[in-house]
Coordinates of C-alpha atoms in Angstrom, one line a residue:
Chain A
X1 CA 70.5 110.2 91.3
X2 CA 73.5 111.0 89.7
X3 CA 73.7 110.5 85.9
X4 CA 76.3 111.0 83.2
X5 CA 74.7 111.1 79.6
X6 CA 77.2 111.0 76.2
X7 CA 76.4 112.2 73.1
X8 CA 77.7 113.0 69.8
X9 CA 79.5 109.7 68.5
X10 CA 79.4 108.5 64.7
X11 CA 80.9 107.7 61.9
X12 CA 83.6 110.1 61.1
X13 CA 86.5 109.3 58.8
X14 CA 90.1 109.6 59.4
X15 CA 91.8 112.9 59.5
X16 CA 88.1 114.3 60.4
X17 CA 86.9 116.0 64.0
X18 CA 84.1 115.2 66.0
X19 CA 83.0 116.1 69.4
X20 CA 81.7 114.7 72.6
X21 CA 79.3 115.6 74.7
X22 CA 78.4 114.8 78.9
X23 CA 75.4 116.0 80.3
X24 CA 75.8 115.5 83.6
X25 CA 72.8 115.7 87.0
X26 CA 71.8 114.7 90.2
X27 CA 75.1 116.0 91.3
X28 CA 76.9 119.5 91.7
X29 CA 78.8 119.6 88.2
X30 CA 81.0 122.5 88.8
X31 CA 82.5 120.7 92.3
X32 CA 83.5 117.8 90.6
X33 CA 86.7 116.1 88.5
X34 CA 85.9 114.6 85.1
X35 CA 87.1 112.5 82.7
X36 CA 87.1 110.6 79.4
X37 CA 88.0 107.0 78.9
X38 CA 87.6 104.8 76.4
X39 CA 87.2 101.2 75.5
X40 CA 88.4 99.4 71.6
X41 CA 86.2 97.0 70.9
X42 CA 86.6 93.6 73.2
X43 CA 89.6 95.7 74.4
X44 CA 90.2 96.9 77.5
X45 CA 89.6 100.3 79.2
X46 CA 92.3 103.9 78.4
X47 CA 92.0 106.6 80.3
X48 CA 91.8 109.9 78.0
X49 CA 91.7 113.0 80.0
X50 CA 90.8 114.8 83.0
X51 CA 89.8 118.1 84.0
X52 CA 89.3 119.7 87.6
X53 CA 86.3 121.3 88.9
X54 CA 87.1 125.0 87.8
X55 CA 89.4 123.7 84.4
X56 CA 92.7 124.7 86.1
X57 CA 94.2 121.4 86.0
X58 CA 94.1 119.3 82.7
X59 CA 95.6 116.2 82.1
X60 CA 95.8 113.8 78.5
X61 CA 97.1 110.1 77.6
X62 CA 99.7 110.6 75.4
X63 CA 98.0 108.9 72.7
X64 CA 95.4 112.0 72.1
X65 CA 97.8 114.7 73.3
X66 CA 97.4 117.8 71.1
X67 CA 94.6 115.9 68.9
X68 CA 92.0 116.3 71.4
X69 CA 90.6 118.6 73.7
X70 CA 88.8 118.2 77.1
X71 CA 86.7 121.2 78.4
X72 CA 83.4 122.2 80.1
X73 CA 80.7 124.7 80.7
X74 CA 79.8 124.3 84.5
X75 CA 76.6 126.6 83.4
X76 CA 75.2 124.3 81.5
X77 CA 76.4 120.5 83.3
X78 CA 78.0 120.1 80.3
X79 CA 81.6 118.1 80.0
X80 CA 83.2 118.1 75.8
X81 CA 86.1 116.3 74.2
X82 CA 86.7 117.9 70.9
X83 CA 88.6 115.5 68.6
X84 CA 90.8 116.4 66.3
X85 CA 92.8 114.6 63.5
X86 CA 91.1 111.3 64.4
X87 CA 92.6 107.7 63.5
X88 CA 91.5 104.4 63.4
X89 CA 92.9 103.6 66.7
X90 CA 90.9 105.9 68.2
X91 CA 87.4 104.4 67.3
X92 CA 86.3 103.0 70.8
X93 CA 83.4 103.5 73.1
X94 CA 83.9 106.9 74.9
X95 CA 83.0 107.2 78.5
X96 CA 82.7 110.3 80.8
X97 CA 83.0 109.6 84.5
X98 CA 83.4 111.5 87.6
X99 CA 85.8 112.6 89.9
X100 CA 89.4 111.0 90.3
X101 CA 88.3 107.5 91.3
X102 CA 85.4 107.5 88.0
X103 CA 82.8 106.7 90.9
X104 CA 79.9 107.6 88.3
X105 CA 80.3 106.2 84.6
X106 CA 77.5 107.1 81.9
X107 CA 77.0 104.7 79.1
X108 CA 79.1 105.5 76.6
X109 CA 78.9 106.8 72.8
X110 CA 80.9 105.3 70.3
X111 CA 82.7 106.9 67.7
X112 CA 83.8 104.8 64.8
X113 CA 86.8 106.2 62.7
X114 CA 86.9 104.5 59.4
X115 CA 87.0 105.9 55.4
Chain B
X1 CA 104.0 105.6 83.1
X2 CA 102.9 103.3 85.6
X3 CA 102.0 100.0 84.5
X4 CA 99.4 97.9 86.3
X5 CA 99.7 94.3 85.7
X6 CA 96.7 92.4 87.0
X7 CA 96.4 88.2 87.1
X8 CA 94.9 85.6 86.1
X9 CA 94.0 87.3 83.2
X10 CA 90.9 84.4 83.5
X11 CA 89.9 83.2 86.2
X12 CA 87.2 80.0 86.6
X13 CA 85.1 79.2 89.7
X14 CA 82.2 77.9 91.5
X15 CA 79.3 79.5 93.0
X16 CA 80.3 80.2 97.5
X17 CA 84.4 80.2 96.3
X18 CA 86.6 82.5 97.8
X19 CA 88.4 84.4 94.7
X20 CA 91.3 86.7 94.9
X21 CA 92.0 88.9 92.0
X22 CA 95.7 90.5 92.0
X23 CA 97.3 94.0 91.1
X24 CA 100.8 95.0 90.9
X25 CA 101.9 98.4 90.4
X26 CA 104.8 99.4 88.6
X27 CA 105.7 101.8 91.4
X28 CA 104.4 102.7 94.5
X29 CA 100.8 104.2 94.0
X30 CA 100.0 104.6 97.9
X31 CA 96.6 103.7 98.5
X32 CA 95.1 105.2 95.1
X33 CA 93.9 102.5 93.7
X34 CA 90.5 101.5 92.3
X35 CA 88.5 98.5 91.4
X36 CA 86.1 98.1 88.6
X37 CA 83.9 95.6 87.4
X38 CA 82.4 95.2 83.8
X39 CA 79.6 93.2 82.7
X40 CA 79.1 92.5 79.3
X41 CA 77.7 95.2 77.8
X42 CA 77.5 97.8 80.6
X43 CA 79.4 100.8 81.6
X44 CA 82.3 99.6 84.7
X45 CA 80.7 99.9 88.3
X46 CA 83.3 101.3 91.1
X47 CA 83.9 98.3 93.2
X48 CA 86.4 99.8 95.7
X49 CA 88.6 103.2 95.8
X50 CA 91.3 103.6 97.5
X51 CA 92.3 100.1 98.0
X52 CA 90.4 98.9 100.4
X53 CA 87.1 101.0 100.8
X54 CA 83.9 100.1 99.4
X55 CA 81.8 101.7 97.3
X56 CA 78.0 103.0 98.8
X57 CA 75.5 100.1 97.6
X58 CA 78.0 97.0 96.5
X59 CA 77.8 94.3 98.8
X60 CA 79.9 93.4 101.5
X61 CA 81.2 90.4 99.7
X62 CA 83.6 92.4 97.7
X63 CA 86.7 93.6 99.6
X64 CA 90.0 95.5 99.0
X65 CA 93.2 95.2 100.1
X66 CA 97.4 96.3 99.8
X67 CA 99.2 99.3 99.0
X68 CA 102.3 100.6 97.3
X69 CA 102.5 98.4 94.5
X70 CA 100.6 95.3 95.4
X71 CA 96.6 95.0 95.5
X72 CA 94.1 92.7 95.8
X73 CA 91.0 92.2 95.3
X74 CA 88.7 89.4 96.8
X75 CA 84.9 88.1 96.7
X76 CA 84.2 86.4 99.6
X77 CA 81.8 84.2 98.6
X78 CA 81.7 84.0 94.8
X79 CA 77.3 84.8 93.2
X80 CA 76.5 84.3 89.9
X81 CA 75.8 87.8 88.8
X82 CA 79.6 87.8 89.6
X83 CA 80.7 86.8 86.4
X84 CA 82.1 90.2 84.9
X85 CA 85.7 91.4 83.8
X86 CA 87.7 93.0 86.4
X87 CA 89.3 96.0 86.4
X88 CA 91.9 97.9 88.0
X89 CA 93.2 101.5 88.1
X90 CA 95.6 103.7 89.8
X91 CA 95.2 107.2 90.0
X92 CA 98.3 108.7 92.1
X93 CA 100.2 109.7 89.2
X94 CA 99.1 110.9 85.6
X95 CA 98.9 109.5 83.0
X96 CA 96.5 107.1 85.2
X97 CA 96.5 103.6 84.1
X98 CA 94.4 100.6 84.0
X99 CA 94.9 97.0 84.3
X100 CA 94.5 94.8 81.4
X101 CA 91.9 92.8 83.0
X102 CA 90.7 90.0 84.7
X103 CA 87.8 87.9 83.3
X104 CA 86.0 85.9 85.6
X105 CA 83.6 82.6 84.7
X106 CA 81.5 80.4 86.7
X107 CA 83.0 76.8 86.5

């Protein structure tokens, strides 16, 4: 079964860093496409960033570009967005999904950015 | 950036309706489109990927059609456990996008 498990959400305040975590099984980690995306509260749904399989290709929203950071560690199942120089219109429930068409979703960790 | 404009934004309907659910593209997108549903509370489910196949386990009530720039998604036969906001995304060209939305209710 394949699952996607987020961690490492909070209260940070603005101007602060924080990252996120996937822990990803069931599934072949290092032959997949991930992604973040993220949802405002009773907003609707932003894509954040994707990486390929082997990290050559890496894509961001312009609202996080050179703020955040998408990576992984196919050794350990492992998918990170490090967050940099966070605002208040970045607090949101973050997702981490697979692949291109986000055909697996976990259940998201929020991250609240607020003094 | 490609915009995906989706309507109704809220849609209301009885239990065995046929409902159609619309997406327009900004630009062509080919077939790389993708449907979503959210219930409240829960992580989006994949629906349909691109345009018009369904995803392993939802039921056959839930169909996908278009390309280019105009999509559609319809239930055949509308179930309670229907009720959910809609989603749509394209992912031909980055940044990818999402719909705003469509919020379905039982009438």
């Amino acid at each position: 079964e394949v699952q996607l498990v987020e961690s490492g959400g909070g209260l940070v305040q603005p101007g602060r860093s924080l990252k996120l975590s996937c822990l990803a099984s069931g599934f072949t980690f290092s032959n997949y496409g991930m992604n973040w995306i993220r949802q405002a509260p009773g907003k609707g749904l932003e894509w954040v960033a994707s990486i390929s399989s082997s990290s050559s290709y890496i894509y961001y929203a312009d609202t996080v570009k050179g703020r955040f950071t998408i990576s992984r560690d196919n050794a350990k199942n492992t998918l990170y967005l490090q967050m940099t120089s966070l605002r208040s219109e970045d607090t949101a429930l973050y997702y981490c999904a697979r692949r291109a068409a986000l055909d697996y979703w976990g259940q998201g960790v929020m991250v609240t950015v607020s003094s | 950036d490609i915009q995906m404009t989706q309507s109704p934004s809220f849609l209301s309907a009885s239990v065995g309706d046929r409902v159609t659910l619309s997406c327009k593209a900004s630009q062509n997108i080919n077939k790389y489109l993708a449907w979503y549903q959210q219930k409240l509370g829960e992580a989006p489910k994949l629906l349909i990927y691109n345009a018009n196949s369904l995803q392993t386990g939802i039921p056959s009530r839930f169909s996908g059609s278009g390309s280019g720039t105009d999509f559609t998604l319809t239930i055949s036969s509308l179930q309670p456990e229907d009720v959910a906001t809609y989603f749509c995304l394209q992912h031909n060209s980055w940044p990818n996008t999402f719909g705003a939305g469509t919020k379905l209710e039982l009438k």
